[in-house]
C-alpha cells in the first residue's frame, strides 16, 4: 500500500514539476533580470501621500513620471515614497484608487534630496469603491470583470448585526439557508457543510477543515473594513470551495487617530403569529430576550506598531423550544427500526436551549524601518454554547418546538492565529507569506463531538508594471486539515486527514485606460487519508470595457472544482429514527460558469451610485446535494445523505443598485442597496439513478431506484430542490442633519418549488405510527407561496460620541421558513446604545 502511495506521489510530483517548471522560468525572466540603469545625473524626490480630508496616510499610492509611466514607485505601508529622477523639471502624476489624481512639477537638482508631500482629494463625480478580492490587489469596483457587491460596516452596525450572516442576507443574489450560503441558486441547503461559497477573513479561508462549514458567529463584526462578495465561479484564486463565489471579510487597521467603540443592545422576541404553547414560550415569566455587547479599540503605538483589539459577548434565550420527551418505544419496535441504547434521545429543558457566546480578537502589525517591510499576527478565539435543530415538531401548533431526536446541544471552542510577513520593493514587486492555524473543538450531544485543526500557508508573488498597466499575481498554497471524531469512523478510523496543494497565476492588464483584461490558471491536488491524489487544472478569463464615462461592460468565464469534505464522505450519526448516512464513494463536483454584465454609473442631484445587471449561466457535473430520504431503513427510518445527483445548471438574471449621497451633505443623506435575482436551477439529468435502497419488508432483488424524478415533490421544469427562483433585496437608510437616521430593509423569497418526497413519506409513517410524534412539513410548504420580510430601524445621534437606536427585525412577525421543518426568527425588537471616541 505504501509503495502504491509513493508511486502516486512521485507521478504527481513529476506532473506538477512539468507544469510549474515554465512558470518558474517565467518568474526568473519577469522579476530577476535587472534593468539597465540610466547614466544621467539624478536627484532624489521623497515624501508622503495623504488623503486630503482625513489626513490619513495612503499606502499603495502610485507616483509615476508623466513622460515615461514605467518610471515610478508606490508608497509603502506608511504612505511614504522615494524616487530617483533625472535632473531638470519633471512632471509626475500621483494616483490612488477612489481619489482624484494629482499632477505635480518638481525641479530635480543633482545629488539633492527634495521632500514633497502629496494630498489627494475625494472624487465627487461618482461613487468609487475599492476592492481587493477579485485580483488580490486594489481595484475600482467598476473595473472588475465579475459581478461583485460590497457591504460597508455602517449597514452591519446599524442593523445591530450580532452574527454576520444576518447582514449578508441583504446582498442581492445571496441567501443564507440554515447556515449554508447560496449564490444565484448554486446549491440547496446542507447545514453549511461542504460550502460552495468560499468564506475568507482578510483573504485567508475560514471554513472548518473537516466539514467546509462557515462559522458565522466567529467572524468579528465589531472590526470590519468592508465585506466583498463575488458572485460566480472563483476557484482560480481561491480554490475548491469557491465554486459559486467568495465572501471576503476585510478587517480594519488603525488610522492616525485612536478609536474606541462600545455597542450595547438588548431586546426580546415576540410570540410567533402561529399557534404556540404560550406556557412554554415564556422564559422565567418574561419574553425570551437577547443581550449583546461589542467593543473595539485601535491605535498606532510609537508610529509603527498597529494594534487592534475587539470582542463580543452575546446571550440569546432563543425562540425554538426544547422538544417534548420521546415516546416510550417497546423492545420490538426498537428492534424493528434498529434503535439501540446508543441512539437514546436526550430530554432537554428550556434552559438547555440558552445560547451564550464570548469572543475576542486582535490584529497586530509592525511596520519596519526597512522600507516596504511589515509583519505581524492576527488572532481570534471564541467560546459558544449553542444548539442545532434539524426539524420542528410540526408545522402548526408547535412550529417553534424541536422534534425529539432532532435537536442537538453544542459547546464550541475555537481559535486561530494568522502570522504574516509582506515586503514590497520600489519597482512594484511584492512578496507575502501568510499562514493560519485554526483549531476547533465541538462537544455535541448524541455522540457527535469532534475536533480538528487546519494548517494553511500561502506564498504570493506580485508585480505591478505601472507603465504597461500589467499586474502579475502568482502563488503557492498548502492546506492540511486533521479531524478526530467517531462520527467519521466509517473511513476505517476516527482520525482523518485531508491535504490540498495548489499553484496559481493571474494576469490583469489595463489597456488604453478603458479596457481591463484578466486571466488565470490554477492546478489543484487533493488527497484524503491514504487515497491517491485527485488533481484538476482550472482556468478563468474576463474582460471589462469602459464604453462611456460611467458605463462599463464586462464578460467573464471560468471553471470550478470542489473536492468533498471529510464530513460529506464519512459522517455517520443517529438519534432515534433520524440519521445522517456516509457516502465514501462521493466524487468531486466540477463547474463552468459564464456571465455578461453592465455597470452604469449615475448621479441624480447629490445621489451617486451604480446600476448593475448581469446574465449568467453555470453548469455542474457530479452535483453534490444533501438529500433527505429513506437511505437504509435497517439503520434508521429516514435521514440525510450527501449524494452525486448527476448534472445540473443554474442560469438567470441579477440586478442591483447601490447609491449614496456624499458626506458633505449636512442636511439630508441617503444610502441604498437594492437587488432582484431570477434563477432557473434545473437538473439536466432528471432520470439519472444516483442510489438504490431496499424498503422495510421490501424485495432485496427489486430495490427502489432514486433519481431526481423519483424523489421530487414537484418535477415541473426539472427545478432543483431547496432553491428560490425569485429574490428581491432592499435596504434604504435616510439621515436628517446627521442626527436622525431611519432605515428599512426588505427581503422577498418566492415559493421553494421543489423538496424531497421523503418528507411526505415521513408524514405518512409518523402519522400512522403511535410510537412517534406525527411530523407535518408539507402542508406548510404547500400553503405558502413566498415570504415578504421587513426590518426597520430608527436612530438618534445624541452627540458626536453617542447614539441610541431602536431596531426591529421581522416587523410584521411573519411565520416563515427558508428550508423545510426549520422556523426562522419571529419579530425581535432591540434597543442599541453606541459610544465612540
Tab-separated table of C-alpha atoms in Angstrom, residues 216-491:
chain	number	residue	atom	x	y	z
A	216	UNK	CA	-20.692	32.880	11.124
A	217	UNK	CA	-20.633	33.666	14.867
A	218	UNK	CA	-16.852	33.536	14.758
A	219	UNK	CA	-16.407	36.449	12.332
A	220	UNK	CA	-15.558	39.715	14.187
A	221	UNK	CA	-18.389	42.045	13.137
A	222	UNK	CA	-17.060	44.659	15.560
A	223	UNK	CA	-13.905	45.109	13.453
A	224	UNK	CA	-14.776	45.416	9.768
A	225	UNK	CA	-13.365	47.484	6.918
A	226	UNK	CA	-15.891	46.068	4.456
A	227	UNK	CA	-17.319	42.781	3.163
A	228	UNK	CA	-16.769	41.889	-0.508
A	229	UNK	CA	-18.955	39.311	-2.264
A	230	UNK	CA	-18.004	37.811	-5.648
A	231	UNK	CA	-20.942	36.188	-7.429
A	232	UNK	CA	-19.777	33.423	-9.752
A	233	UNK	CA	-17.096	30.772	-10.033
A	234	UNK	CA	-13.832	31.920	-8.375
A	235	UNK	CA	-11.763	28.764	-7.977
A	236	UNK	CA	-8.620	30.038	-9.759
A	237	UNK	CA	-7.623	32.446	-6.984
A	238	UNK	CA	-9.440	30.903	-4.029
A	239	UNK	CA	-9.549	27.156	-4.594
A	240	UNK	CA	-12.016	24.351	-4.145
A	241	UNK	CA	-14.806	25.917	-2.099
A	242	UNK	CA	-15.171	28.961	-4.384
A	243	UNK	CA	-17.359	27.033	-6.841
A	244	UNK	CA	-20.156	29.629	-6.714
A	245	UNK	CA	-18.378	32.658	-5.307
A	246	UNK	CA	-16.459	34.252	-2.452
A	247	UNK	CA	-17.315	36.219	0.696
A	248	UNK	CA	-14.232	38.104	1.898
A	249	UNK	CA	-14.457	39.822	5.280
A	250	UNK	CA	-11.776	42.517	5.500
A	251	UNK	CA	-10.868	43.669	8.999
A	252	UNK	CA	-9.641	47.198	9.721
A	253	UNK	CA	-6.292	48.561	10.861
A	254	UNK	CA	-5.820	51.769	12.872
A	255	UNK	CA	-6.000	55.236	11.364
A	256	UNK	CA	-3.869	58.138	12.546
A	257	UNK	CA	-6.198	58.786	15.493
A	258	UNK	CA	-7.012	56.125	18.144
A	259	UNK	CA	-10.572	54.831	18.092
A	260	UNK	CA	-12.692	53.166	20.760
A	261	UNK	CA	-16.274	51.961	20.257
A	262	UNK	CA	-18.670	50.154	22.600
A	263	UNK	CA	-22.106	48.949	21.496
A	264	UNK	CA	-24.669	47.534	23.916
A	265	UNK	CA	-28.049	46.203	22.823
A	266	UNK	CA	-30.881	44.315	24.438
A	267	UNK	CA	-34.353	43.206	23.409
A	268	UNK	CA	-36.885	40.390	23.184
A	269	UNK	CA	-38.656	38.045	20.762
A	270	UNK	CA	-42.385	38.410	20.241
A	271	UNK	CA	-44.738	35.458	20.338
A	272	UNK	CA	-44.889	33.916	16.843
A	273	UNK	CA	-48.078	34.515	14.860
A	274	UNK	CA	-48.550	30.772	14.542
A	275	UNK	CA	-50.113	28.897	17.492
A	276	UNK	CA	-47.569	28.013	20.188
A	277	UNK	CA	-47.676	26.692	23.704
A	278	UNK	CA	-47.574	30.060	25.492
A	279	UNK	CA	-46.774	28.466	28.830
A	280	UNK	CA	-43.545	27.040	27.400
A	281	UNK	CA	-42.746	30.192	25.417
A	282	UNK	CA	-42.103	32.453	28.421
A	283	UNK	CA	-38.615	32.404	29.896
A	284	UNK	CA	-38.775	32.875	33.683
A	285	UNK	CA	-42.130	34.669	33.190
A	286	UNK	CA	-40.620	37.030	30.607
A	287	UNK	CA	-40.410	37.114	26.839
A	288	UNK	CA	-37.227	35.361	25.667
A	289	UNK	CA	-34.553	38.001	25.236
A	290	UNK	CA	-31.247	38.794	23.587
A	291	UNK	CA	-28.381	40.835	25.045
A	292	UNK	CA	-25.294	41.755	23.040
A	293	UNK	CA	-22.120	43.724	23.790
A	294	UNK	CA	-19.427	44.653	21.227
A	295	UNK	CA	-16.208	46.519	21.945
A	296	UNK	CA	-13.406	47.720	19.688
A	297	UNK	CA	-10.179	49.678	20.160
A	298	UNK	CA	-7.472	50.555	17.640
A	299	UNK	CA	-4.379	52.737	17.828
A	300	UNK	CA	-0.888	53.235	16.401
A	301	UNK	CA	1.810	52.728	19.019
A	302	UNK	CA	5.082	54.649	18.595
A	303	UNK	CA	4.371	55.437	14.935
A	304	UNK	CA	4.925	51.944	13.518
A	305	UNK	CA	3.025	49.368	15.597
A	306	UNK	CA	-0.640	48.915	14.606
A	307	UNK	CA	-2.786	47.429	17.359
A	308	UNK	CA	-6.458	46.426	17.224
A	309	UNK	CA	-8.488	44.542	19.825
A	310	UNK	CA	-12.179	43.714	19.764
A	311	UNK	CA	-14.688	41.403	21.332
A	312	UNK	CA	-18.267	40.273	21.641
A	313	UNK	CA	-20.480	38.835	24.369
A	314	UNK	CA	-23.934	37.549	23.486
A	315	UNK	CA	-26.746	35.836	25.409
A	316	UNK	CA	-29.750	34.591	23.415
A	317	UNK	CA	-32.637	32.832	25.177
A	318	UNK	CA	-33.914	31.720	21.799
A	319	UNK	CA	-37.222	31.282	20.014
A	320	UNK	CA	-37.031	27.494	19.480
A	321	UNK	CA	-38.401	25.472	22.390
A	322	UNK	CA	-36.957	22.234	23.700
A	323	UNK	CA	-38.551	19.078	22.254
A	324	UNK	CA	-41.065	17.109	24.295
A	325	UNK	CA	-39.918	13.859	25.919
A	326	UNK	CA	-39.643	10.996	23.455
A	327	UNK	CA	-42.491	8.476	23.347
A	328	UNK	CA	-41.601	5.208	25.014
A	329	UNK	CA	-40.758	2.566	22.427
A	330	UNK	CA	-41.394	-1.130	23.130
A	331	UNK	CA	-38.491	-3.505	22.598
A	332	UNK	CA	-39.949	-4.984	19.390
A	333	UNK	CA	-40.349	-1.523	17.841
A	334	UNK	CA	-36.765	-0.651	18.735
A	335	UNK	CA	-35.602	-3.894	17.175
A	336	UNK	CA	-37.654	-3.292	14.016
A	337	UNK	CA	-36.003	0.091	13.488
A	338	UNK	CA	-32.581	-0.898	14.813
A	339	UNK	CA	-32.763	1.615	17.694
A	340	UNK	CA	-30.183	0.746	20.353
A	341	UNK	CA	-29.143	2.281	23.681
A	342	UNK	CA	-26.544	4.335	21.789
A	343	UNK	CA	-29.410	6.029	19.961
A	344	UNK	CA	-31.046	7.304	23.148
A	345	UNK	CA	-32.975	10.535	22.737
A	346	UNK	CA	-31.976	13.117	25.299
A	347	UNK	CA	-34.593	15.128	27.157
A	348	UNK	CA	-33.895	18.880	27.175
A	349	UNK	CA	-35.487	21.772	29.020
A	350	UNK	CA	-35.839	25.483	28.276
A	351	UNK	CA	-32.563	26.381	29.972
A	352	UNK	CA	-30.680	23.838	27.875
A	353	UNK	CA	-31.621	25.831	24.765
A	354	UNK	CA	-29.964	29.004	26.092
A	355	UNK	CA	-27.205	30.335	23.794
A	356	UNK	CA	-24.110	32.045	25.230
A	357	UNK	CA	-21.175	33.342	23.188
A	358	UNK	CA	-17.938	35.104	24.055
A	359	UNK	CA	-15.304	36.125	21.504
A	360	UNK	CA	-12.106	38.191	21.494
A	361	UNK	CA	-9.887	39.116	18.533
A	362	UNK	CA	-6.779	41.167	17.802
A	363	UNK	CA	-4.670	42.484	14.908
A	364	UNK	CA	-1.014	43.309	15.427
A	365	UNK	CA	1.173	44.699	12.620
A	366	UNK	CA	4.694	46.126	12.819
A	367	UNK	CA	5.777	48.485	10.032
A	368	UNK	CA	9.521	48.030	9.911
A	369	UNK	CA	12.115	50.762	9.461
A	370	UNK	CA	13.185	48.673	6.461
A	371	UNK	CA	11.177	50.358	3.752
A	372	UNK	CA	8.344	48.234	2.362
A	373	UNK	CA	8.517	45.569	5.096
A	374	UNK	CA	5.701	44.816	7.529
A	375	UNK	CA	4.860	41.750	9.546
A	376	UNK	CA	2.595	40.693	12.382
A	377	UNK	CA	-0.036	38.298	13.635
A	378	UNK	CA	-3.825	38.369	13.848
A	379	UNK	CA	-5.908	36.181	16.119
A	380	UNK	CA	-9.401	35.282	17.236
A	381	UNK	CA	-10.875	32.994	19.934
A	382	UNK	CA	-14.451	32.049	20.816
A	383	UNK	CA	-16.495	30.020	23.258
A	384	UNK	CA	-20.011	29.309	22.003
A	385	UNK	CA	-22.789	27.385	23.766
A	386	UNK	CA	-25.491	26.814	21.174
A	387	UNK	CA	-27.911	24.276	19.693
A	388	UNK	CA	-28.766	22.796	16.324
A	389	UNK	CA	-32.351	21.990	15.310
A	390	UNK	CA	-32.838	19.652	12.362
A	391	UNK	CA	-36.645	19.530	12.460
A	392	UNK	CA	-39.647	21.143	14.127
A	393	UNK	CA	-42.300	19.139	15.936
A	394	UNK	CA	-44.927	20.003	13.334
A	395	UNK	CA	-45.936	22.859	11.049
A	396	UNK	CA	-48.865	24.294	13.014
A	397	UNK	CA	-49.457	24.270	16.782
A	398	UNK	CA	-45.857	23.547	17.771
A	399	UNK	CA	-43.965	25.014	14.864
A	400	UNK	CA	-41.364	26.570	17.190
A	401	UNK	CA	-40.639	23.346	19.098
A	402	UNK	CA	-37.951	20.853	18.171
A	403	UNK	CA	-38.654	17.212	17.342
A	404	UNK	CA	-37.324	14.584	19.784
A	405	UNK	CA	-34.008	13.295	18.474
A	406	UNK	CA	-33.642	16.181	16.019
A	407	UNK	CA	-32.180	18.684	18.481
A	408	UNK	CA	-28.516	18.726	19.491
A	409	UNK	CA	-26.691	20.781	22.105
A	410	UNK	CA	-23.213	22.060	21.269
A	411	UNK	CA	-20.329	23.674	23.127
A	412	UNK	CA	-17.748	25.145	20.744
A	413	UNK	CA	-14.224	26.270	21.486
A	414	UNK	CA	-12.157	27.612	18.623
A	415	UNK	CA	-9.210	29.862	17.952
A	416	UNK	CA	-6.963	30.918	15.081
A	417	UNK	CA	-3.554	32.583	14.777
A	418	UNK	CA	-2.565	34.209	11.466
A	419	UNK	CA	1.109	35.170	11.180
A	420	UNK	CA	2.147	37.167	8.088
A	421	UNK	CA	5.096	38.945	6.547
A	422	UNK	CA	4.935	41.225	3.482
A	423	UNK	CA	7.646	43.056	1.604
A	424	UNK	CA	7.175	45.500	-1.294
A	425	UNK	CA	10.017	46.961	-3.352
A	426	UNK	CA	10.070	50.297	-5.193
A	427	UNK	CA	9.854	48.676	-8.597
A	428	UNK	CA	6.422	47.137	-7.933
A	429	UNK	CA	7.435	43.683	-6.685
A	430	UNK	CA	5.741	42.397	-3.547
A	431	UNK	CA	6.254	39.171	-1.612
A	432	UNK	CA	3.851	37.918	1.033
A	433	UNK	CA	3.779	34.841	3.223
A	434	UNK	CA	0.591	34.310	5.211
A	435	UNK	CA	-0.493	31.445	7.422
A	436	UNK	CA	-3.331	30.289	9.615
A	437	UNK	CA	-3.583	27.804	12.465
A	438	UNK	CA	-7.309	27.220	13.027
A	439	UNK	CA	-8.412	24.817	15.776
A	440	UNK	CA	-11.988	23.787	16.612
A	441	UNK	CA	-13.319	21.636	19.456
A	442	UNK	CA	-17.047	20.842	19.254
A	443	UNK	CA	-18.685	18.948	22.125
A	444	UNK	CA	-22.078	17.829	20.829
A	445	UNK	CA	-24.796	15.656	22.342
A	446	UNK	CA	-25.674	12.246	20.835
A	447	UNK	CA	-22.016	11.221	20.359
A	448	UNK	CA	-21.369	13.808	17.644
A	449	UNK	CA	-18.363	15.512	19.234
A	450	UNK	CA	-15.395	16.318	17.030
A	451	UNK	CA	-12.227	18.361	16.986
A	452	UNK	CA	-9.877	19.367	14.232
A	453	UNK	CA	-7.019	21.612	13.221
A	454	UNK	CA	-6.428	23.385	9.946
A	455	UNK	CA	-2.927	24.437	8.836
A	456	UNK	CA	-2.884	26.931	5.978
A	457	UNK	CA	0.063	28.642	4.283
A	458	UNK	CA	0.282	30.736	1.117
A	459	UNK	CA	3.225	32.405	-0.571
A	460	UNK	CA	2.288	35.097	-3.077
A	461	UNK	CA	4.452	36.978	-5.526
A	462	UNK	CA	3.039	40.027	-7.258
A	463	UNK	CA	4.498	42.546	-9.661
A	464	UNK	CA	2.850	45.714	-10.916
A	465	UNK	CA	4.188	47.080	-14.208
A	466	UNK	CA	2.819	50.604	-13.873
A	467	UNK	CA	3.742	51.852	-17.320
A	468	UNK	CA	2.407	48.715	-19.010
A	469	UNK	CA	-0.806	48.555	-16.972
A	470	UNK	CA	0.012	44.933	-16.126
A	471	UNK	CA	-0.307	43.172	-12.763
A	472	UNK	CA	1.086	39.676	-12.319
A	473	UNK	CA	-0.041	37.578	-9.352
A	474	UNK	CA	1.224	34.087	-8.576
A	475	UNK	CA	1.058	31.878	-5.535
A	476	UNK	CA	1.653	28.524	-3.895
A	477	UNK	CA	-0.821	27.142	-1.332
A	478	UNK	CA	-0.577	24.306	1.184
A	479	UNK	CA	-3.652	23.438	3.247
A	480	UNK	CA	-3.846	20.466	5.659
A	481	UNK	CA	-6.862	19.632	7.837
A	482	UNK	CA	-6.911	16.976	10.539
A	483	UNK	CA	-10.031	15.736	12.302
A	484	UNK	CA	-10.784	13.358	15.172
A	485	UNK	CA	-14.344	12.129	15.647
A	486	UNK	CA	-16.175	8.843	15.970
A	487	UNK	CA	-18.689	10.311	13.510
A	488	UNK	CA	-16.119	9.782	10.747
A	489	UNK	CA	-15.075	6.242	11.699
A	490	UNK	CA	-16.726	4.834	8.557
A	491	UNK	CA	-13.448	5.766	6.823
